[in-house]
Short mmCIF file of C-alpha atoms in Angstrom, two decimals:
data_model
loop_
_atom_site.label_atom_id
_atom_site.label_comp_id
_atom_site.label_asym_id
_atom_site.label_seq_id
_atom_site.Cartn_x
_atom_site.Cartn_y
_atom_site.Cartn_z
CA MET A 25 3.03 5.87 -17.91
CA HIS A 26 5.76 3.53 -18.86
CA ASP A 27 2.67 1.28 -19.70
CA VAL A 28 1.14 3.77 -21.63
CA ILE A 29 4.36 4.43 -23.81
CA HIS A 30 4.78 0.61 -24.04
CA VAL A 31 1.25 0.86 -25.49
CA VAL A 32 1.46 3.23 -28.24
CA ALA A 33 5.57 1.89 -29.18
CA VAL A 34 3.64 -1.39 -29.79
CA SER A 35 0.70 0.38 -31.83
CA ILE A 36 3.44 1.98 -34.02
CA ALA A 37 5.35 -0.94 -34.35
CA THR A 38 3.14 -3.29 -36.27
CA GLU A 39 3.98 -1.27 -38.87
CA GLU A 40 7.15 -1.16 -41.29
CA ARG A 41 10.07 0.82 -40.81
CA MET A 42 10.32 0.66 -36.89
CA PHE A 43 14.13 0.50 -36.16
CA ASN A 44 15.79 -0.40 -32.57
CA VAL A 45 19.69 1.71 -33.15
CA PRO A 46 22.22 -0.41 -31.69
CA ASN A 47 24.41 0.27 -29.31
CA VAL A 48 27.74 1.50 -31.27
CA ALA A 49 30.09 3.94 -30.84
CA ASP A 50 29.10 5.94 -33.93
CA LEU A 51 26.28 7.19 -32.92
CA GLU A 52 26.13 9.99 -35.46
CA LYS A 53 26.94 7.91 -37.63
CA LYS A 54 24.36 5.40 -37.23
CA MET A 55 21.49 7.68 -36.84
CA GLU A 56 22.83 9.39 -40.18
CA GLU A 57 21.95 5.53 -42.14
CA THR A 58 18.85 5.40 -40.92
CA ILE A 59 17.71 8.48 -41.32
CA GLN A 60 17.05 8.07 -44.80
CA LYS A 61 15.68 5.23 -44.03
CA ASP A 62 12.39 7.63 -43.93
CA PRO A 63 11.76 5.40 -40.78
CA ILE A 64 8.35 6.11 -39.06
CA ALA A 65 9.91 4.89 -35.56
CA ILE A 66 12.82 4.75 -33.76
CA SER A 67 14.15 3.31 -29.78
CA LEU A 68 17.71 4.26 -28.61
CA PRO A 69 18.37 1.37 -26.30
CA HIS A 70 19.77 2.37 -22.81
CA ARG A 71 23.58 3.23 -23.28
CA ASP A 72 25.25 6.62 -21.90
CA ILE A 73 24.22 9.49 -24.45
CA GLN A 74 25.86 12.63 -23.28
CA GLU A 75 25.35 14.42 -26.44
CA LEU A 76 22.63 13.56 -29.31
CA PRO A 77 23.08 15.02 -33.15
CA GLU A 78 21.94 17.98 -34.49
CA ARG A 79 19.10 17.24 -35.53
CA LEU A 80 17.10 14.45 -36.86
CA GLN A 81 15.49 15.10 -40.62
CA CYS A 82 12.57 12.67 -40.47
CA PRO A 83 9.76 14.47 -41.62
CA ASN A 84 6.88 10.94 -41.20
CA LEU A 85 8.57 9.98 -37.69
CA GLN A 86 5.81 9.11 -35.83
CA LEU A 87 7.94 7.72 -31.70
CA PHE A 88 11.29 8.62 -30.74
CA LEU A 89 11.88 6.26 -28.33
CA LEU A 90 15.58 7.69 -26.25
CA TYR A 91 16.39 5.36 -22.34
CA THR A 92 19.36 7.07 -21.12
CA GLU A 93 21.76 4.88 -18.33
CA GLY A 94 24.43 8.70 -18.14
CA ASN A 95 25.14 9.80 -14.81
CA GLY A 96 24.98 13.30 -15.73
CA PRO A 97 22.40 15.28 -17.76
CA MET A 98 21.44 14.59 -21.61
CA GLN A 99 22.40 18.30 -23.71
CA VAL A 100 20.35 18.50 -27.24
CA SER A 101 20.92 20.92 -29.61
CA ASP A 102 17.94 23.23 -30.18
CA HIS A 103 17.51 22.66 -33.56
CA PHE A 104 16.92 18.52 -32.84
CA PHE A 105 13.21 18.89 -33.54
CA GLU A 106 13.39 20.51 -36.24
CA GLY A 107 11.66 18.06 -39.18
CA MET A 108 9.68 16.29 -37.24
CA GLU A 109 6.88 17.60 -37.78
CA GLY A 110 4.67 14.36 -37.55
CA LEU A 111 5.84 13.47 -33.98
CA LYS A 112 3.30 12.26 -32.31
CA VAL A 113 5.06 10.27 -29.24
CA LEU A 114 8.94 11.16 -27.81
CA GLN A 115 10.25 9.07 -24.56
CA PHE A 116 12.95 12.17 -23.94
CA PRO A 117 14.31 11.60 -20.48
CA GLY A 118 17.64 13.36 -18.92
CA ILE A 119 17.56 16.29 -20.05
CA GLY A 120 19.93 18.75 -18.27
CA SER A 121 18.40 22.44 -19.63
CA SER A 122 18.48 25.50 -18.64
CA SER A 123 15.20 25.69 -21.28
CA LEU A 124 13.67 23.24 -23.33
CA PRO A 125 14.33 23.05 -26.82
CA SER A 126 13.37 25.56 -29.12
CA SER A 127 12.49 23.21 -31.92
CA LEU A 128 10.35 21.60 -29.27
CA GLY A 129 7.92 23.62 -30.38
CA ARG A 130 7.42 22.73 -33.96
CA LEU A 131 5.98 19.37 -33.19
CA ILE A 132 2.01 20.39 -33.00
CA ASN A 133 1.46 17.02 -33.90
CA LEU A 134 2.70 15.23 -30.30
CA GLN A 135 0.23 13.32 -28.27
CA THR A 136 2.15 11.88 -25.63
CA LEU A 137 5.09 13.15 -23.83
CA CYS A 138 7.53 11.96 -21.15
CA LEU A 139 10.21 14.16 -19.75
CA ASP A 140 10.87 11.68 -16.43
CA TRP A 141 14.16 12.57 -14.68
CA CYS A 142 15.31 15.79 -16.08
CA GLU A 143 16.80 18.58 -15.02
CA LEU A 144 14.90 21.58 -15.97
CA ALA A 145 14.90 25.07 -15.15
CA ASP A 146 11.80 26.78 -17.64
CA ILE A 147 8.91 24.01 -19.19
CA ALA A 148 7.08 26.57 -20.89
CA ALA A 149 7.50 25.66 -24.35
CA ILE A 150 5.20 22.45 -23.22
CA GLY A 151 2.29 24.91 -23.49
CA GLN A 152 2.62 25.40 -26.59
CA LEU A 153 2.28 21.65 -27.46
CA LYS A 154 -1.65 22.09 -27.90
CA LYS A 155 -2.97 18.68 -28.82
CA LEU A 156 -0.73 17.21 -25.91
CA GLU A 157 -2.39 14.37 -24.00
CA ILE A 158 -0.44 12.67 -22.17
CA LEU A 159 2.62 14.88 -20.11
CA SER A 160 4.77 13.11 -17.61
CA LEU A 161 8.13 14.85 -15.79
CA ALA A 162 8.17 12.42 -13.39
CA TYR A 163 11.40 12.50 -11.22
CA SER A 164 12.04 15.81 -12.33
CA ASN A 165 14.02 18.56 -11.15
CA ILE A 166 11.36 21.42 -11.95
CA ASN A 167 10.38 24.16 -9.30
CA GLN A 168 7.47 25.66 -10.69
CA LEU A 169 4.53 24.31 -13.56
CA PRO A 170 4.08 27.53 -15.50
CA VAL A 171 0.78 28.66 -16.23
CA GLU A 172 0.92 28.35 -19.88
CA ILE A 173 0.76 24.20 -18.46
CA GLY A 174 -3.44 25.39 -18.29
CA GLN A 175 -3.58 25.79 -22.37
CA LEU A 176 -3.71 21.82 -22.55
CA THR A 177 -7.20 20.84 -22.30
CA ARG A 178 -6.71 17.87 -24.32
CA LEU A 179 -4.54 16.75 -21.69
CA GLN A 180 -5.35 13.02 -19.98
CA LEU A 181 -2.77 12.02 -17.89
CA LEU A 182 0.11 14.86 -16.02
CA ASP A 183 2.02 13.03 -13.91
CA LEU A 184 4.79 14.73 -11.84
CA SER A 185 5.03 12.08 -9.23
CA ASN A 186 8.85 12.47 -7.48
CA CYS A 187 9.16 15.99 -8.14
CA TRP A 188 10.99 16.92 -4.86
CA TRP A 189 12.23 19.94 -5.47
CA LEU A 190 8.22 21.68 -7.36
CA GLU A 191 7.31 24.24 -4.66
CA VAL A 192 4.71 26.51 -7.09
CA ILE A 193 1.95 25.73 -9.28
CA ALA A 194 0.31 28.58 -11.00
CA PRO A 195 -3.40 28.96 -9.66
CA ASN A 196 -5.62 27.91 -12.00
CA VAL A 197 -3.42 25.95 -14.52
CA ILE A 198 -5.18 22.09 -13.04
CA SER A 199 -8.69 23.42 -13.25
CA LYS A 200 -7.71 25.08 -16.67
CA LEU A 201 -7.46 20.71 -18.25
CA SER A 202 -10.31 20.25 -18.03
CA GLN A 203 -10.56 16.94 -20.00
CA LEU A 204 -7.98 15.07 -17.30
CA GLU A 205 -8.56 11.55 -16.11
CA GLU A 206 -5.06 11.14 -14.31
CA LEU A 207 -3.27 12.84 -12.01
CA TYR A 208 0.02 11.88 -10.38
CA MET A 209 1.49 14.16 -7.98
CA GLY A 210 2.37 11.44 -5.34
CA ASN A 211 5.86 12.50 -2.71
CA GLY A 212 6.10 15.78 -4.64
CA PHE A 213 4.43 17.74 -4.36
CA SER A 214 1.96 19.74 -1.29
CA GLY A 215 2.58 23.13 -1.34
CA TRP A 216 -1.54 23.49 -1.72
CA GLU A 217 -3.34 26.91 -0.44
CA LYS A 218 -6.48 27.09 2.04
CA VAL A 219 -8.23 28.59 -0.49
CA GLU A 220 -8.01 30.51 -3.91
CA GLY A 221 -6.90 33.54 -4.72
CA GLY A 222 -3.53 32.16 -3.05
CA SER A 223 0.83 32.06 -5.02
CA ASN A 224 0.05 28.46 -4.98
CA ALA A 225 -2.90 26.49 -6.83
CA SER A 226 -5.36 25.08 -4.50
CA LEU A 227 -6.95 21.51 -3.43
CA VAL A 228 -10.44 23.62 -4.75
CA GLU A 229 -9.15 23.02 -8.51
CA LEU A 230 -10.30 19.19 -8.28
CA GLU A 231 -13.58 19.37 -8.05
CA ARG A 232 -13.30 21.57 -11.36
CA LEU A 233 -11.96 18.40 -12.66
CA THR A 234 -15.16 16.54 -13.72
CA GLU A 235 -13.20 13.50 -15.79
CA LEU A 236 -11.12 12.68 -13.07
CA THR A 237 -10.25 9.08 -12.29
CA THR A 238 -6.74 8.60 -10.89
CA LEU A 239 -5.49 10.75 -8.39
CA GLU A 240 -2.18 10.00 -6.65
CA ILE A 241 -1.75 13.83 -3.78
CA GLU A 242 -0.01 14.60 -0.62
CA VAL A 243 -2.08 16.84 1.52
CA PRO A 244 0.30 18.23 4.11
CA ASP A 245 -2.76 19.16 6.91
CA ALA A 246 -5.78 18.39 6.87
CA GLU A 247 -7.71 21.31 7.92
CA ILE A 248 -6.85 22.34 4.30
CA LEU A 249 -9.30 20.04 3.16
CA PRO A 250 -12.20 21.42 1.04
CA PRO A 251 -15.26 20.84 2.30
CA ASP A 252 -16.50 18.06 -0.63
CA PHE A 253 -13.06 17.11 -0.67
CA VAL A 254 -12.47 15.18 -4.61
CA SER A 255 -16.86 15.17 -5.47
CA VAL A 256 -15.70 12.17 -8.08
CA GLU A 257 -16.12 8.85 -6.98
CA LEU A 258 -12.12 7.96 -7.83
CA GLN A 259 -11.39 4.65 -9.72
CA ARG A 260 -7.78 4.33 -8.18
CA TYR A 261 -5.85 6.59 -6.28
CA LYS A 262 -3.32 6.82 -2.92
CA ILE A 263 -3.90 9.83 -1.10
CA ARG A 264 -2.21 10.89 1.95
CA ILE A 265 -3.77 13.30 4.57
CA GLY A 266 -1.32 14.60 7.30
CA ASP A 267 2.60 15.88 7.94
CA GLY A 268 5.56 14.34 8.76
CA PRO A 269 8.81 12.29 8.24
CA GLU A 270 9.19 10.26 4.92
CA ASP A 271 9.57 6.55 6.21
CA GLU A 272 9.33 2.82 4.86
CA PHE A 273 4.87 3.18 5.20
CA ASP A 274 4.53 5.70 2.97
CA PRO A 275 2.16 4.29 0.42
CA LEU A 276 3.45 6.76 -2.14
CA LEU A 277 6.74 5.11 -1.91
CA VAL A 278 5.58 1.77 -1.56
CA LYS A 279 4.27 -0.72 -4.14
CA SER A 280 1.06 -1.50 -3.41
CA GLU A 281 -1.08 -3.60 -5.67
CA ALA A 282 -4.19 -2.21 -4.18
CA SER A 283 -5.91 0.63 -7.10
CA ARG A 284 -7.64 2.30 -3.69
CA LEU A 285 -5.25 3.30 -0.27
CA MET A 286 -5.30 6.00 1.53
CA MET A 287 -2.43 6.96 4.61
CA LEU A 288 -3.33 9.03 7.22
CA LYS A 289 -0.98 10.29 9.41
CA GLY A 290 0.48 12.96 12.11
CA ILE A 291 -3.19 14.11 12.06
CA LYS A 292 -4.87 15.51 15.82
CA LYS A 293 -8.00 16.00 14.30
CA VAL A 294 -9.96 13.43 12.59
CA SER A 295 -13.01 15.00 13.46
CA ILE A 296 -12.15 16.74 10.42
CA LEU A 297 -12.18 14.49 7.99
CA GLN A 298 -15.55 12.91 9.12
CA GLU A 299 -17.01 16.23 8.72
CA ASN A 300 -15.64 16.30 4.87
CA ASP A 301 -17.97 13.77 2.95
CA GLY A 302 -15.53 13.69 0.11
CA THR A 303 -12.43 11.96 1.94
CA LYS A 304 -16.22 9.78 3.94
CA MET A 305 -16.19 8.35 0.78
CA LEU A 306 -13.24 7.91 0.18
CA LEU A 307 -12.44 5.62 3.45
CA GLN A 308 -15.71 3.70 2.89
CA ARG A 309 -13.89 2.69 -1.20
CA THR A 310 -10.35 2.87 0.18
CA GLU A 311 -8.80 -1.00 0.44
CA ASP A 312 -5.42 0.10 1.86
CA LEU A 313 -5.41 1.74 4.85
CA TRP A 314 -2.49 3.39 6.84
CA LEU A 315 -2.55 5.07 9.90
CA GLU A 316 0.93 6.63 12.17
CA THR A 317 0.64 8.71 14.56
CA LEU A 318 -2.73 9.59 14.61
CA GLU A 319 -4.21 11.67 18.08
CA GLY A 320 -7.33 11.68 19.64
CA VAL A 321 -8.47 8.45 18.54
CA GLN A 322 -9.05 5.06 20.62
CA SER A 323 -10.17 3.39 18.51
CA VAL A 324 -10.88 2.74 14.24
CA VAL A 325 -13.83 1.87 13.59
CA HIS A 326 -16.86 3.91 14.53
CA GLU A 327 -13.75 6.88 14.93
CA LEU A 328 -12.85 6.53 11.13
CA ASP A 329 -15.44 4.64 9.19
CA ASP A 330 -18.91 7.16 9.72
CA GLY A 331 -20.08 3.72 10.40
CA GLU A 332 -20.11 1.28 7.84
CA GLY A 333 -17.38 -0.78 9.56
CA PHE A 334 -14.75 0.13 6.35
CA PRO A 335 -16.48 -2.49 3.87
CA ARG A 336 -13.99 -2.69 1.15
CA LEU A 337 -11.12 -2.19 2.60
CA LYS A 338 -8.60 -5.72 2.34
CA ARG A 339 -5.31 -4.04 4.21
CA LEU A 340 -5.22 -2.32 7.68
CA LEU A 341 -1.66 -0.81 8.88
CA VAL A 342 -1.60 0.84 12.33
CA THR A 343 1.34 1.87 13.65
CA ASP A 344 2.14 4.71 16.85
CA CYS A 345 -1.07 5.88 17.41
CA SER A 346 -0.85 5.69 21.71
CA GLU A 347 -4.55 6.67 22.48
CA ILE A 348 -5.37 3.56 20.62
CA LEU A 349 -7.60 0.85 22.70
CA HIS A 350 -8.95 -1.07 20.92
CA ILE A 351 -9.21 -1.31 16.54
CA VAL A 352 -12.83 -1.99 17.02
CA GLY A 353 -14.60 -0.34 19.71
CA SER A 354 -17.96 -0.17 20.88
CA VAL A 355 -21.16 -2.24 19.03
CA ARG A 356 -23.36 -0.56 20.06
CA ARG A 357 -22.01 2.37 18.17
CA VAL A 358 -21.35 -0.06 15.01
CA ARG A 359 -24.41 -2.13 14.22
CA CYS A 360 -22.80 -3.39 10.45
CA GLU A 361 -20.39 -6.03 9.41
CA VAL A 362 -16.75 -5.04 10.37
CA PHE A 363 -14.13 -5.75 7.82
CA PRO A 364 -15.79 -8.40 5.63
CA LEU A 365 -12.79 -7.69 3.20
CA LEU A 366 -10.21 -7.76 5.58
CA GLU A 367 -6.51 -10.17 4.81
CA ALA A 368 -4.39 -8.52 6.16
CA LEU A 369 -3.83 -6.59 9.78
CA SER A 370 -0.83 -4.76 10.56
CA LEU A 371 -0.55 -3.22 14.40
CA MET A 372 2.73 -2.02 15.16
CA PHE A 373 4.02 -0.34 18.25
CA LEU A 374 0.35 0.60 19.51
CA THR A 375 1.92 1.45 23.44
CA ASN A 376 -2.11 1.48 25.00
CA LEU A 377 -3.81 -0.74 23.35
CA GLU A 378 -5.64 -3.46 24.61
CA THR A 379 -8.19 -5.95 22.26
CA ILE A 380 -8.25 -6.00 18.36
CA CYS A 381 -11.93 -6.40 19.51
CA TYR A 382 -13.60 -5.28 22.51
CA SER A 383 -17.40 -5.96 21.30
CA GLN A 384 -19.12 -9.17 20.46
CA LEU A 385 -19.99 -9.85 17.26
CA ARG A 386 -22.99 -9.99 15.13
CA GLU A 387 -22.82 -13.71 13.55
CA ASP A 388 -21.68 -12.52 9.99
CA GLN A 389 -18.85 -11.41 8.07
CA SER A 390 -17.17 -9.52 10.09
CA PHE A 391 -13.11 -11.00 9.87
CA SER A 392 -14.19 -13.33 7.74
CA ASN A 393 -11.69 -13.46 5.00
CA LEU A 394 -8.63 -12.47 7.57
CA ARG A 395 -5.76 -14.18 6.74
CA ILE A 396 -2.55 -12.74 7.93
CA ILE A 397 -2.18 -10.61 10.81
CA ASN A 398 0.16 -9.22 12.39
CA VAL A 399 1.38 -7.61 15.86
CA ASP A 400 4.75 -6.67 16.87
CA SER A 401 5.17 -3.65 20.47
CA CYS A 402 1.58 -3.70 21.55
CA ARG A 403 3.11 -4.14 25.10
CA LYS A 404 -0.72 -3.74 26.99
CA LEU A 405 -2.25 -5.83 24.42
CA LYS A 406 -4.23 -9.17 26.50
CA TYR A 407 -5.31 -11.87 24.21
CA LEU A 408 -5.57 -11.47 20.32
CA PHE A 409 -9.19 -12.88 19.09
CA SER A 410 -12.15 -12.31 21.02
CA PHE A 411 -14.12 -14.87 21.07
CA SER A 412 -17.01 -14.03 18.20
CA MET A 413 -14.47 -13.52 16.42
CA ALA A 414 -11.66 -16.11 16.44
CA LYS A 415 -15.70 -18.26 15.20
CA ASN A 416 -15.17 -16.35 11.90
CA LEU A 417 -11.03 -16.66 11.45
CA LEU A 418 -11.99 -19.13 9.22
CA ARG A 419 -9.42 -18.16 6.72
CA LEU A 420 -6.44 -17.18 8.84
CA GLN A 421 -3.28 -18.42 7.37
CA LYS A 422 -0.18 -16.43 8.88
CA VAL A 423 0.09 -15.50 13.32
CA LYS A 424 2.77 -13.50 13.95
CA VAL A 425 3.19 -11.90 17.79
CA GLU A 426 6.35 -10.09 18.97
CA ASP A 427 7.35 -8.17 21.82
CA CYS A 428 3.36 -7.98 23.26
CA ASP A 429 4.77 -8.37 27.14
CA ASP A 430 1.01 -8.24 28.36
CA LEU A 431 -0.20 -11.08 26.27
CA LYS A 432 -1.63 -13.79 28.09
CA MET A 433 -4.21 -15.59 25.36
CA ILE A 434 -4.62 -16.19 21.51
CA ILE A 435 -7.63 -16.16 22.03
CA GLY A 436 -9.96 -14.19 25.30
CA PRO A 437 -12.93 -13.52 26.17
CA ASP A 438 -15.57 -10.68 24.06
CA MET A 439 -15.18 -7.18 26.72
CA GLU A 440 -18.70 -5.96 25.85
CA LYS A 441 -21.69 -8.28 24.84
CA PRO A 442 -24.13 -6.22 23.59
CA PRO A 443 -28.04 -6.39 24.89
CA THR A 444 -30.48 -10.26 23.53
CA THR A 445 -33.03 -7.16 22.38
CA GLN A 446 -30.61 -5.88 19.83
CA GLY A 447 -30.87 -9.76 18.10
CA PHE A 448 -27.33 -10.68 19.59
CA ILE A 449 -26.90 -13.89 21.63
CA GLU A 450 -25.00 -13.82 25.14
CA ILE A 451 -21.78 -15.55 25.35
CA ASN A 452 -20.48 -16.91 28.91
CA ALA A 453 -16.69 -18.23 29.42
CA GLU A 454 -17.96 -21.91 29.57
CA ASP A 455 -19.47 -21.04 25.01
CA ASP A 456 -16.31 -20.04 23.86
CA PRO A 457 -14.70 -21.52 20.47
CA VAL A 458 -12.30 -23.10 23.20
CA HIS A 459 -14.81 -24.95 25.09
CA GLN A 460 -16.92 -25.95 22.39
CA GLY A 461 -13.99 -26.47 20.36
CA ILE A 462 -15.70 -24.66 17.36
CA TYR A 463 -13.45 -24.58 14.35
CA CYS A 464 -11.60 -21.87 14.36
CA CYS A 465 -8.03 -20.84 12.60
CA GLN A 466 -8.66 -23.93 10.67
CA ASN A 467 -6.44 -22.75 7.71
CA LEU A 468 -4.17 -21.80 9.74
CA THR A 469 -0.67 -22.68 8.01
CA LYS A 470 2.23 -20.34 9.73
CA VAL A 471 2.07 -19.22 13.71
CA THR A 472 5.31 -17.03 15.02
CA VAL A 473 4.97 -14.89 18.95
CA TRP A 474 8.06 -13.71 19.94
CA SER A 475 8.75 -11.66 23.50
CA CYS A 476 6.14 -12.41 25.63
CA HIS A 477 6.42 -12.45 28.74
CA ARG A 478 3.45 -13.28 30.13
CA LEU A 479 1.60 -16.10 27.51
CA LYS A 480 2.44 -19.57 28.92
CA TYR A 481 0.88 -21.67 26.58
CA LEU A 482 -0.31 -21.19 23.21
CA PHE A 483 -3.26 -23.16 22.38
CA SER A 484 -6.01 -25.00 24.60
CA TYR A 485 -6.30 -28.00 23.28
CA SER A 486 -9.91 -27.77 21.57
CA MET A 487 -8.37 -25.02 19.52
CA VAL A 488 -5.48 -27.83 18.74
CA ASN A 489 -7.60 -29.73 16.97
CA SER A 490 -8.49 -27.35 14.61
CA LEU A 491 -5.08 -26.71 13.01
CA GLY A 492 -5.10 -29.98 10.92
CA GLN A 493 -2.97 -27.47 8.31
CA LEU A 494 -0.44 -25.57 10.88
CA GLN A 495 2.72 -26.27 8.80
CA HIS A 496 5.09 -23.60 11.05
CA LEU A 497 5.33 -22.60 14.40
CA GLU A 498 7.85 -20.58 15.69
CA ILE A 499 8.07 -19.52 19.24
CA ARG A 500 10.99 -17.81 20.58
CA ASN A 501 11.83 -15.60 23.74
CA CYS A 502 9.16 -16.00 26.03
CA ARG A 503 9.99 -16.52 29.76
CA SER A 504 6.50 -17.36 31.07
CA ILE A 505 5.45 -20.52 28.98
CA GLU A 506 5.29 -23.62 30.47
CA GLY A 507 3.48 -25.53 27.32
CA VAL A 508 2.62 -24.79 23.79
CA VAL A 509 -0.70 -27.07 24.26
CA ASN A 510 -2.80 -26.71 27.50
CA THR A 511 -3.87 -30.67 27.63
CA THR A 512 -4.44 -29.64 31.59
CA THR A 513 -8.07 -31.03 30.87
CA LEU A 514 -7.58 -34.06 28.80
CA GLY A 515 -7.93 -36.79 30.36
CA GLY A 516 -6.44 -39.68 28.26
CA ARG A 517 -3.77 -40.16 25.61
CA ASP A 518 -5.97 -41.10 22.61
CA GLU A 519 -6.69 -38.01 21.24
CA PHE A 520 -3.42 -36.95 21.59
CA LYS A 521 -1.96 -36.57 17.97
CA VAL A 522 -2.46 -33.04 17.02
CA PHE A 523 -0.61 -30.97 14.20
CA PRO A 524 -0.02 -33.61 11.18
CA LYS A 525 0.98 -31.16 8.70
CA LEU A 526 3.93 -29.48 10.68
CA HIS A 527 7.36 -29.44 9.07
CA TYR A 528 9.18 -26.63 10.36
CA LEU A 529 9.21 -26.77 14.38
CA SER A 530 12.31 -23.94 16.17
CA LEU A 531 11.99 -22.90 20.16
CA HIS A 532 14.07 -20.90 21.05
CA TRP A 533 14.66 -19.02 24.55
CA LEU A 534 11.72 -20.98 26.74
CA PRO A 535 13.33 -21.03 30.71
CA LYS A 536 10.25 -22.65 32.01
CA LEU A 537 9.03 -24.47 29.20
CA SER A 538 8.99 -28.30 30.25
CA SER A 539 6.43 -30.21 28.50
CA PHE A 540 4.78 -30.12 24.39
CA ALA A 541 1.73 -30.97 25.08
CA SER A 542 1.25 -31.66 28.96
CA PRO A 543 3.46 -32.33 32.15
CA GLU A 544 3.99 -35.54 31.31
CA ASP A 545 5.47 -35.56 28.49
CA VAL A 546 8.48 -33.60 28.11
CA ILE A 547 10.04 -32.97 24.55
CA HIS A 548 12.86 -33.66 24.62
CA THR A 549 13.71 -36.43 26.68
CA GLU A 550 10.60 -38.72 27.55
CA MET A 551 9.39 -38.22 24.19
CA GLN A 552 10.53 -38.02 20.35
CA PRO A 553 8.82 -35.71 17.54
CA GLN A 554 8.21 -39.04 15.68
CA SER A 555 4.91 -39.59 18.10
CA LEU A 556 3.87 -35.50 17.89
CA PHE A 557 4.32 -35.42 14.31
CA ASP A 558 3.37 -37.56 10.91
CA GLU A 559 6.82 -35.16 9.24
CA LYS A 560 10.15 -34.66 9.18
CA VAL A 561 10.44 -31.29 12.45
CA PHE A 562 13.46 -29.34 12.93
CA PHE A 563 14.30 -27.92 16.25
CA HIS A 564 16.52 -25.32 16.78
#
């Protein structure tokens, strides 16, 4: 919203008579001096303003921007806007009153109105501003959106985000805003009716907004979604479906660079989403996906993606979903590339997660763009990457694993191998990247492993050959680890030099660690760090 105000202000400021009123003690006197100059734009910078002059007589004024820093609401005279009929842009945050100044209705040419952080019991007067195209009430203490707002048929942007006290939106108000392109309601209103005809707005009304390109919204119950939820192809959206307490993972509270983001939280019947054409379309086009406390879901791919493999997803966070066994489930039910654009994967508190990728992947772009993986408190996870998944991780840069008690290795076998008649190649244990020396994870720069108590070795020697970019290695509180690199099958010492770019090494609370790479090479006694690495190493 503020970006829009800035663009309009710059446009008007290119003309003459733009006045930035300084922070002076006698504001009323300074305003009188400014009015005498017949301004077209006035900006009052950040200050603690409790009360404004009685009125402004500025017939040519087009833009008025006010920035307040006061702790309490600002009082405004009923006559303040008299003589300002030419005003087009008004930013007026922090008004505290039972109703808006009656003179606001005189602003018949107003196109942009920003009333953020206001405390208003009645905003019906805004309905008189028929030329209004942009209306922002973000963070305002209002409890209802009255029927009069439906008269703003030219409105293109409506911002009701973070209106925590908003409980009532009169039925058919939103559907009358036929020119609306951007609707922001995140972290605010959630009292949607399941069907039309109730005392509140219905989600069905969104289907009539045929110009809508941007939507931020909360739907507390997946069962109230209409059959074709969001019938238009949105360009940008942040949508939360499901109920539960607000927390740090809520995408409507956290700034995200993604233009298309969804959060599914506390949903007991996820099949409802796949039965809805609108939500299926949104999930297929989503860039950021947050899954929390879902029930009845054993794998993300094929149970939530309608067999499409999330073709546009860039970031995935899954947390507190106790029934999830795999992120990618049976490949027999997924005949496409999975996560071809995924850049970041976070898996947290998945108490029954066994594998990230259960099936052998095709020789395709699945996971090929993954750069960051963070796994925390997944205590049944036995290994991070399957053989076929590891082959595709050429862009992987950072790995962090914490509190995964059953983790035994970084790379493990594909649990399910599809028949060769489907065009796949069978992979045996001796064909995996570890034994072949295939260059996987060749761009990995940072690895952090904490509290993985069944892990004995972090890397096989064949894998180490591809880790030439590794710069940061940290291993803490792993009770069973015996060595960082497993070289038990290595016959000679001539190929031993590894991690040529490593400059940070931290090894903490590893009671069984006897060597870095092999039984003969004990770290602190028989081998100096300089013989392992070309750059400086820090031991902690």
